[in-house]
Coordinates of C-alpha atoms in Angstrom, one line a residue:
X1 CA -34.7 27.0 -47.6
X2 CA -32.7 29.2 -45.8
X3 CA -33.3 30.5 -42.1
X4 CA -31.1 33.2 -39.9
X5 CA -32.3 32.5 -36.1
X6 CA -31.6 35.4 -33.7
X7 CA -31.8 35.4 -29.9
X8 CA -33.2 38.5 -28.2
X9 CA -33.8 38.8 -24.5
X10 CA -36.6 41.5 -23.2
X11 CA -34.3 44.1 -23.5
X12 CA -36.9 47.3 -24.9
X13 CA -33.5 48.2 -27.1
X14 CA -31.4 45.0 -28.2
X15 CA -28.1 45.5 -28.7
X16 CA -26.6 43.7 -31.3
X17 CA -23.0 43.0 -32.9
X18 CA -22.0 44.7 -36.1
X19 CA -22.8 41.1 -37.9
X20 CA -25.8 40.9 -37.0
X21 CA -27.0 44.6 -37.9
X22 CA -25.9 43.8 -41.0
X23 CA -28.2 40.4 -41.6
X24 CA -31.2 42.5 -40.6
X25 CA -30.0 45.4 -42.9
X26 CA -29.8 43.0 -45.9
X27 CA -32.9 41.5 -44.7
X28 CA -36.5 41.1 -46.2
X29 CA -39.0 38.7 -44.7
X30 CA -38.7 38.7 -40.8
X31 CA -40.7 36.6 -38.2
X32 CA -41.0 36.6 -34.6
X33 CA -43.5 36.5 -31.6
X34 CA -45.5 39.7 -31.6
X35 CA -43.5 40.5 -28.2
X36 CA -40.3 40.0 -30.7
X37 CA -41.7 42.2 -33.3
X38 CA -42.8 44.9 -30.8
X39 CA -38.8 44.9 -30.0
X40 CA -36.8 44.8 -33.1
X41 CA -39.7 46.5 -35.2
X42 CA -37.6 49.6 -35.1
X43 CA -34.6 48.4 -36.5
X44 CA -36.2 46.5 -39.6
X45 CA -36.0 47.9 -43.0
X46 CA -39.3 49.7 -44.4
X47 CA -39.9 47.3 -47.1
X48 CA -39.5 44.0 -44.2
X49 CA -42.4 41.7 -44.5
X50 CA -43.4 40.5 -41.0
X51 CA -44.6 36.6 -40.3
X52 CA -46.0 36.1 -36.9
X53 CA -45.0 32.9 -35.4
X54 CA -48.9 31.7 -33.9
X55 CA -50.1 28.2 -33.4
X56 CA -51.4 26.7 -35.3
X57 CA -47.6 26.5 -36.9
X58 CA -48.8 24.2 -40.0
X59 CA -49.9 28.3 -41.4
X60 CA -46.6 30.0 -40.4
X61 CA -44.4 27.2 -42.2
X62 CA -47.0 27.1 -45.0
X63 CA -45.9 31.1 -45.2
X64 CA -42.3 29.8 -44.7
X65 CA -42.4 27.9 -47.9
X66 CA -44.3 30.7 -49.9
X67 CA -42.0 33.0 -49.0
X68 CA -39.1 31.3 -49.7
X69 CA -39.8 30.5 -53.2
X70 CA -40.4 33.9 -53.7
X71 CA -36.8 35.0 -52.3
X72 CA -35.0 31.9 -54.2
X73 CA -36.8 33.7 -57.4
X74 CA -36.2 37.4 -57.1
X75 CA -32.7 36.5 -56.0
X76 CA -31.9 34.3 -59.1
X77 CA -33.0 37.4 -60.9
X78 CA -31.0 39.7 -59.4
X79 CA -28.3 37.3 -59.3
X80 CA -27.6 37.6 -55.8
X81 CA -25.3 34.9 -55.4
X82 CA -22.6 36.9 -57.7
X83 CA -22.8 39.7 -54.7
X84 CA -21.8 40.0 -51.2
X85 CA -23.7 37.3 -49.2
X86 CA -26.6 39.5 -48.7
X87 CA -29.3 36.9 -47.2
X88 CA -31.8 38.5 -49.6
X89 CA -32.7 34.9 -49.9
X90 CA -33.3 33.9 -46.3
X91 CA -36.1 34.1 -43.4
X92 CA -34.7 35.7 -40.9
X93 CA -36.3 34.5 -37.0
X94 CA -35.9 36.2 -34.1
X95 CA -36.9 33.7 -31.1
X96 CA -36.0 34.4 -27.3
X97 CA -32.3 33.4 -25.8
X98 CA -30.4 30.5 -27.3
X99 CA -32.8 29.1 -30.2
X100 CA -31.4 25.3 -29.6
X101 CA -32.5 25.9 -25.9
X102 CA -35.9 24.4 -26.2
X103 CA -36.3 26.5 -28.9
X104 CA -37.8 27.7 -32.3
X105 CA -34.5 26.7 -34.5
X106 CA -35.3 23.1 -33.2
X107 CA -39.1 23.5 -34.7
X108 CA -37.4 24.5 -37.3
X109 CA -35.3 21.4 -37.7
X110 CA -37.4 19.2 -36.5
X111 CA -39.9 20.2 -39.7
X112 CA -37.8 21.4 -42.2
X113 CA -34.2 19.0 -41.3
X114 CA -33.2 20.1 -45.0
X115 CA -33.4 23.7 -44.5
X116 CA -30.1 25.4 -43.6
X117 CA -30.0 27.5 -40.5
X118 CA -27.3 30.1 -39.3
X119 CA -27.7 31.0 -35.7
X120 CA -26.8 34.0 -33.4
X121 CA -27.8 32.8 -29.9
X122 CA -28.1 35.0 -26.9
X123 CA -28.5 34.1 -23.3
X124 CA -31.2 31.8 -22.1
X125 CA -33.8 32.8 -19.4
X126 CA -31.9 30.0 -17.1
X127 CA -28.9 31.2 -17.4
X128 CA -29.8 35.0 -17.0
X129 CA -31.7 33.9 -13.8
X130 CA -27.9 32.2 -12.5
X131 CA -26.2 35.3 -13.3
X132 CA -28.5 37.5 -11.9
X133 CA -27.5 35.0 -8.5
X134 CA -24.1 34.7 -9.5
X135 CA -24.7 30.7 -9.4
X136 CA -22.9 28.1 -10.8
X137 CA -25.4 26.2 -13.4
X138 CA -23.0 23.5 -15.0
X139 CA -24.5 20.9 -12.5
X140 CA -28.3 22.6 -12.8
X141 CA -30.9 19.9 -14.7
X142 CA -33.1 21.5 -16.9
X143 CA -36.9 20.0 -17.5
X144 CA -39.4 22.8 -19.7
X145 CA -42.7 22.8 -18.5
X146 CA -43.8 25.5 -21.3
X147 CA -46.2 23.6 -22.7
X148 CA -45.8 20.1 -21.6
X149 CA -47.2 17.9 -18.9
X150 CA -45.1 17.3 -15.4
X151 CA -43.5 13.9 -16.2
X152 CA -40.4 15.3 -17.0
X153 CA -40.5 17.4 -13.7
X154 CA -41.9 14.8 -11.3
X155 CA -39.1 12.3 -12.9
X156 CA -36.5 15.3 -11.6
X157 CA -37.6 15.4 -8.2
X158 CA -38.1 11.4 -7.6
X159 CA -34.5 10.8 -8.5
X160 CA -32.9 13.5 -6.1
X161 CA -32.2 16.4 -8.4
X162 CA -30.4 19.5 -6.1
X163 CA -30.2 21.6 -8.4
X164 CA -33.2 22.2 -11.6
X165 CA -33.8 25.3 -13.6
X166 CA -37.0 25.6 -15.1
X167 CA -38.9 27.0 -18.0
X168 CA -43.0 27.7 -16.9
X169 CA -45.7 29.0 -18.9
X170 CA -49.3 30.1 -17.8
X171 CA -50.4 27.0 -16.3
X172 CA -47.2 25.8 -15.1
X173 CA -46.7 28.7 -12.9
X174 CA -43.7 29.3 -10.2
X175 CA -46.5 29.0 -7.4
X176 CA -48.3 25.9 -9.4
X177 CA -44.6 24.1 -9.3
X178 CA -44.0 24.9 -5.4
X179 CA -48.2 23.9 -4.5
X180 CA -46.7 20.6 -6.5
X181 CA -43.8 20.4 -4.7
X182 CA -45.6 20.8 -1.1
X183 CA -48.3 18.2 -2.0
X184 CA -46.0 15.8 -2.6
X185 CA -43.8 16.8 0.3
X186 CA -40.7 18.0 -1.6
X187 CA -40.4 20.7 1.0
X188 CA -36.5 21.2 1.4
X189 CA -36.0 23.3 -1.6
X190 CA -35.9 27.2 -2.2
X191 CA -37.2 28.7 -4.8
X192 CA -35.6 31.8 -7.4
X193 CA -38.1 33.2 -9.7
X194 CA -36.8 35.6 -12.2
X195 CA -39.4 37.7 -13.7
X196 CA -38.9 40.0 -17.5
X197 CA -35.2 39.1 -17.6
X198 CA -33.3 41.2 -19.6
X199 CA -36.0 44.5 -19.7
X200 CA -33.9 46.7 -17.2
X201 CA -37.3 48.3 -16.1
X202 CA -39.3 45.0 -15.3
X203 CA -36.9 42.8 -14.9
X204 CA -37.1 41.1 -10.8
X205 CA -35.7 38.7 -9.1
X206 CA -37.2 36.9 -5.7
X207 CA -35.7 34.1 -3.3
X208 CA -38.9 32.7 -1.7
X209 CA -39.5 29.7 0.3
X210 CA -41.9 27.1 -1.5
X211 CA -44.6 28.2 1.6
X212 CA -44.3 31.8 -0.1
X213 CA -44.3 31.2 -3.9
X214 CA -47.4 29.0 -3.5
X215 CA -49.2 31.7 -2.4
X216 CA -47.8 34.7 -4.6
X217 CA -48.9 35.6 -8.3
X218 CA -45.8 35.9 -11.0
X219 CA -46.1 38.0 -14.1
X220 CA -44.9 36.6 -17.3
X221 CA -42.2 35.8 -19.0
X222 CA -40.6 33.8 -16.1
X223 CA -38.7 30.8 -15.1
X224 CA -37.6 29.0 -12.1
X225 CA -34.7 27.7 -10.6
X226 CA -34.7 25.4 -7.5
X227 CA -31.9 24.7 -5.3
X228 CA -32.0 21.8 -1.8
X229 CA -30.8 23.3 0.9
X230 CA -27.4 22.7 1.7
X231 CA -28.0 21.0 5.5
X232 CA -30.9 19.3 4.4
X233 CA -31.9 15.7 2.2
X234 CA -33.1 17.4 -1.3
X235 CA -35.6 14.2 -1.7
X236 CA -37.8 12.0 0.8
X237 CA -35.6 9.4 1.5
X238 CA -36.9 6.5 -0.9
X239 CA -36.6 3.1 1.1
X240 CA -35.8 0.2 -1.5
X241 CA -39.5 -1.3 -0.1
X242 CA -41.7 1.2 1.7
X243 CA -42.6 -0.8 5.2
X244 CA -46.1 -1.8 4.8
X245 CA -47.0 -0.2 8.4
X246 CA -46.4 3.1 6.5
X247 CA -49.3 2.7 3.9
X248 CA -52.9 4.3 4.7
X249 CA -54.8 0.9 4.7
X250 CA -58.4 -0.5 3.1
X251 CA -60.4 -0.4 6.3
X252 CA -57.2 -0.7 8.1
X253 CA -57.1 -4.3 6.9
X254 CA -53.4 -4.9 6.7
X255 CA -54.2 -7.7 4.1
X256 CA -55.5 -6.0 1.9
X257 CA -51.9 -4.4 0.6
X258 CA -49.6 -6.2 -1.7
X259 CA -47.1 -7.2 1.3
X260 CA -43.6 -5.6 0.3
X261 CA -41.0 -8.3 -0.1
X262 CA -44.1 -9.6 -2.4
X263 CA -44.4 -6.2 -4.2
X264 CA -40.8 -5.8 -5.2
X265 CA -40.6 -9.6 -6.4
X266 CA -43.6 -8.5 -8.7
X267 CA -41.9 -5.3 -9.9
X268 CA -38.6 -7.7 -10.9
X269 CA -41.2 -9.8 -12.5
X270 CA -42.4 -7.2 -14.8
X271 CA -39.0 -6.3 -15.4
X272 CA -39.9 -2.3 -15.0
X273 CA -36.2 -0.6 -16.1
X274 CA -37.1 -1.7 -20.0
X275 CA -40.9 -1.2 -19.4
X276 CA -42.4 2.4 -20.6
X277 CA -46.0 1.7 -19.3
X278 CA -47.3 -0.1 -16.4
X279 CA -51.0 -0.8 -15.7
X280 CA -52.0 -1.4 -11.9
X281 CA -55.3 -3.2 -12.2
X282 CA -57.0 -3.5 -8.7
X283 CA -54.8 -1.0 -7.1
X284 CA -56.3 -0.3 -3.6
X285 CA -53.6 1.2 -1.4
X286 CA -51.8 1.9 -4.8
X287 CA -48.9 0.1 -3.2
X288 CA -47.6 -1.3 -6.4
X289 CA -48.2 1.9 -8.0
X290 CA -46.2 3.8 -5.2
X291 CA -43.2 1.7 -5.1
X292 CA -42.8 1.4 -8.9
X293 CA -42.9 5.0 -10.0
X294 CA -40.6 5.6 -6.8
X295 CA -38.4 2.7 -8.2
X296 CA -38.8 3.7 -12.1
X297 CA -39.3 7.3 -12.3
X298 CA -39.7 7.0 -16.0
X299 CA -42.7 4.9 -16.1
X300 CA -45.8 6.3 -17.0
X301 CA -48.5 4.5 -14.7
X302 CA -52.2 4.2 -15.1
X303 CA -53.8 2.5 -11.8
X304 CA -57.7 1.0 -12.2
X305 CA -60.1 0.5 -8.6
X306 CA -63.6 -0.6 -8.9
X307 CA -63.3 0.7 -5.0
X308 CA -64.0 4.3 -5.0
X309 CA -63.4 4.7 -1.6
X310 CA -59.8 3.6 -2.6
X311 CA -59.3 6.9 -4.6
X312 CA -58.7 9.3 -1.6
X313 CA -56.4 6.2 -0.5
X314 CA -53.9 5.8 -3.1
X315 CA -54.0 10.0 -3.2
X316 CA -53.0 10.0 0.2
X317 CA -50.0 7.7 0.2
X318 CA -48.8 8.7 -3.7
X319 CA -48.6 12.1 -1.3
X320 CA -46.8 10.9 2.1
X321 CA -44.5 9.1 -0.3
X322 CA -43.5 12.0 -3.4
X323 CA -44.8 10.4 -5.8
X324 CA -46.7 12.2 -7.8
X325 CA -48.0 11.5 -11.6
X326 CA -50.0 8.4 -11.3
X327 CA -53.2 8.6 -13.1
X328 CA -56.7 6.9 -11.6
X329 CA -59.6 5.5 -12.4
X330 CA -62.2 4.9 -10.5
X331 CA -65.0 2.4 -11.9
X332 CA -65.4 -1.3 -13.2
X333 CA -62.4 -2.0 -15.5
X334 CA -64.2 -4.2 -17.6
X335 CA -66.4 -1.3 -18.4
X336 CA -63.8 1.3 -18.8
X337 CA -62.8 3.2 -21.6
X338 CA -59.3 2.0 -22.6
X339 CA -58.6 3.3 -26.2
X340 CA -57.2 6.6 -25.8
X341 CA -54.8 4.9 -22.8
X342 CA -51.2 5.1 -23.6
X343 CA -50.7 0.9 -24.6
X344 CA -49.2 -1.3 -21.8
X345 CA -46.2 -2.8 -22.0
X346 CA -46.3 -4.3 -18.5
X347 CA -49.6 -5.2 -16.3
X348 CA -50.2 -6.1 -12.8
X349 CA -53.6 -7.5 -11.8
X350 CA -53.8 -7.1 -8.0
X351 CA -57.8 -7.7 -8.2
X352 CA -60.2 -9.4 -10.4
X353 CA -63.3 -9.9 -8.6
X354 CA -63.9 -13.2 -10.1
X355 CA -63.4 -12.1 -14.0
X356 CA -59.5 -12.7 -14.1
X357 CA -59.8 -14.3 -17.9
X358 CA -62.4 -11.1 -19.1
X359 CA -59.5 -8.9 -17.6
X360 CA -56.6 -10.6 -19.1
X361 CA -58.8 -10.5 -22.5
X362 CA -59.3 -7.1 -22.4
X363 CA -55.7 -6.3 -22.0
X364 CA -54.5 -8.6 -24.4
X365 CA -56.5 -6.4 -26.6
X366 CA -54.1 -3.1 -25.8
X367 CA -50.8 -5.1 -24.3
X368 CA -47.7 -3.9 -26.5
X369 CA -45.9 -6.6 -28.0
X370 CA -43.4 -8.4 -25.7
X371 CA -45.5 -7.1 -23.0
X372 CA -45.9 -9.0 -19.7
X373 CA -48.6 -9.9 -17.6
X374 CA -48.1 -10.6 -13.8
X375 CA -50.5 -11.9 -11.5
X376 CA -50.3 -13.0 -7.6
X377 CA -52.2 -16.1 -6.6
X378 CA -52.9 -16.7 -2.9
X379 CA -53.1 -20.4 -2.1
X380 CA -55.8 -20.7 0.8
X381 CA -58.5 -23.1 1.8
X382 CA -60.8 -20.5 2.7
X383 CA -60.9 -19.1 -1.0
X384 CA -63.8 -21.2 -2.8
X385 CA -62.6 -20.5 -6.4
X386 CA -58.4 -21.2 -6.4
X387 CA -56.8 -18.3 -8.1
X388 CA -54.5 -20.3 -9.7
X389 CA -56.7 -22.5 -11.6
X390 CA -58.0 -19.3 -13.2
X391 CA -55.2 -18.1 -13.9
X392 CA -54.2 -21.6 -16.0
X393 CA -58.0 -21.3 -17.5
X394 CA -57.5 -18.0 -18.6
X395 CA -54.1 -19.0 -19.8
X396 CA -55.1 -22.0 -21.9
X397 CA -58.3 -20.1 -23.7
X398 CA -56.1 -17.6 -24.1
X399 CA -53.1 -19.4 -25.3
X400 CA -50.6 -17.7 -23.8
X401 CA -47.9 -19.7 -22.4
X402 CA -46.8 -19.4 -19.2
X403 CA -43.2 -18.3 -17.7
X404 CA -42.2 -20.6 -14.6
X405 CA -44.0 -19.7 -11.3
X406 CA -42.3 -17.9 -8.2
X407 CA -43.7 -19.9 -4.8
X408 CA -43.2 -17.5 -1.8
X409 CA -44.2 -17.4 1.6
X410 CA -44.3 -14.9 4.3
X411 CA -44.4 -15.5 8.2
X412 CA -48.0 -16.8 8.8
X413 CA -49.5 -15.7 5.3
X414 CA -51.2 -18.0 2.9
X415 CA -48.3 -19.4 0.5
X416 CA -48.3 -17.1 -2.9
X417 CA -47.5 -17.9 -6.5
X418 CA -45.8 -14.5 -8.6
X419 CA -47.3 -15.8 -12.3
X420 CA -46.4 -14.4 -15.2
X421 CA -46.9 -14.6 -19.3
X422 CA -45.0 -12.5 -21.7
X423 CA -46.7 -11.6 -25.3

């Protein structure tokens, strides 16, 4: 199968090189967005056959392959590969800006990686958006929020980026991103909207503060780019150990928090830079939480409470800190609905409530394999039921062998043990 991909921008009446006239000349089956066709309808053949390119996209490559054995047919009969290259024999795609930029010519590959492709790219929306601004965009990180989730752009802004171009959609708005950015406190950045680039009669440009994009309405296409100011940090400053003093408390009970040296010997002992998805069980403060997606942008982190007054707690500080992305739940873990969880590949259990071994069970049930388990037991004479001997129950029934202990102790604070098995 053969595929021509052209890029368009929103321009009402494309220009396009003598080359390219001349593929959609020769051409017979076209596709597009119905925005596309509405552009280059004009300059199609009469007889052009039009595919719309609609989810869901298992129909449009299913008229992909029908199509093409009909082309491969009528050009064997005509003999079409004794004549001038005439593409008679290809689908010819017209997709917005560069097609490898996030693009339909990677759908394309990504489903059909036999099929050959020729390309004619045109400018992205991000790059239009820098020229318009006449900014330099080599050192710009891109992250698409056009129908994906925020990981990607929470990861951005928790390791520093100054500079980030990005693609939105109709959820993903500019004023969703800056409300985002300002719950989080990511204030130090400006924010350039470029609206219907490339249609000279719609087509605008604004430099807004994140205070005034929150509040403003954007009409689509659009995309973003955001730029730190110059005289100012582009990130909260990330302390390597956020002070416990700094945490909104349980009650205001400062031991109920995971005390820092503590938390970051637990993070080394789930060994988080290889690990892809940390559970928090018994969260509270959502210390742990906090500091490891601070620490490890890249983790994906589902935190479990039985507390729910502990919910508008860990939402507070995952706020005061930027760190945004953590998902919650509120309720009995034992009870909770684990399936459709991404799998663990590292756990911490900061609270058990007297069921350590039905909690370790239950994750053993999920935990990825070479997965670790960390647990912190607090030696102290005025705890009736010794952690750690539940810990080595739990162990033993369980059969999972244990990695040597870390003993630490802190000022005045009960001595504590940082325990760990590995699956």
């Amino acid at each position: 199968m053969k595929f021509i991909v052209i890029g368009i921008t929103d321009h009402p009446h494309p220009f396009f090189p003598p080359e390219v006239m001349d593929v959609i000349r020769q051409g017979k089956v076209f596709s597009g967005g119905k925005r596309h066709h509405e552009i280059v309808g004009p300059l199609l053949p009469e007889d052009a056959e039009w595919i719309d390119i609609t989810v869901p996209l298992d129909a449009v490559f299913e008229q992909y392959n029908a199509q093409s054995l009909k082309l491969n047919a009528q050009c064997s009969a005509r003999l079409c590969r004794l004549a001038r290259p005439r593409m008679l024999n290809a689908i010819t795609v017209f997709a917005s800006g560069d097609p490898l930029f996030f693009g339909f010519a990677n759908t394309i590959r990504r489903r059909m990686p036999e099929a050959e492709i020729v390309l004619y790219p045109s400018f992205n929306s991000l790059q239009m958006l820098a020229h318009r601004l006449v900014m330099p965009y080599h050192d710009m990180r891109i992250v698409s929020l056009t129908g994906r989730p925020w990981p990607e752009f929470d990861k951005a802004l928790m390791e520093g980026a100054g500079k980030m171009g990005v693609l939105t959609d109709r959820e993903h708005t500019p004023a969703a991103i800056a409300q985002r950015m300002l719950d989080y406190s990511y204030i130090y950045y400006k924010m350039y909207v470029g609206e219907h680039l490339g249609n000279p009669s719609q087509e605008k440009v604004s430099t807004l503060s994140l205070e005034e994009a929150a509040r403003r309405e954007f009409s689509m296409p659009n995309c973003v780019i955001l730029e730190s100011a110059s005289h100012l940090p582009s990130v909260i400053s990330h302390p390597f150990g956020i002070p416990d003093a700094a945490f909104t408390l349980l009650d205001g009970r400062e031991k109920m928090i995971t005390k820092m040296p503590i938390r970051l010997l637990t993070l080394q002992a789930l060994d988080l830079p290889k690990r892809h998805v940390l559970w928090d069980i018994g969260f509270c403060t959502g210390s742990v939480s906090i500091e490891a997606r601070l620490q490890f942008p890249h983790l994906h982190i589902e935190a479990f409470e039985i507390r729910p007054e502990c919910e508008a707690i860990i939402h507070e500080n995952a706020r005061r800190f930027g760190a945004p992305g953590i998902s919650i739940h509120i309720g009995d873990f034992l009870e909770a609905d684990i399936a459709a969880l991404p799998r663990p590949d590292a756990v911490f259990i900061g609270g058990h409530g007297g069921h350590l071994k039905d909690i370790m069970a239950k994750v053993l049930t999920v935990l990825a394999p070479d997965g670790v388990i960390v647990f912190n037991s607090v030696t102290s004479p005025k705890v009736p039921a010794d952690s750690k001997k539940l810990w080595d129950e739990a162990c033993a029934e369980l059969r999972l062998h244990q990695e040597p202990p870390l003993h630490i102790q802190l000022n005045d604070y009960n001595p504590i043990e940082i325990l760990k098995v590995k699956k």
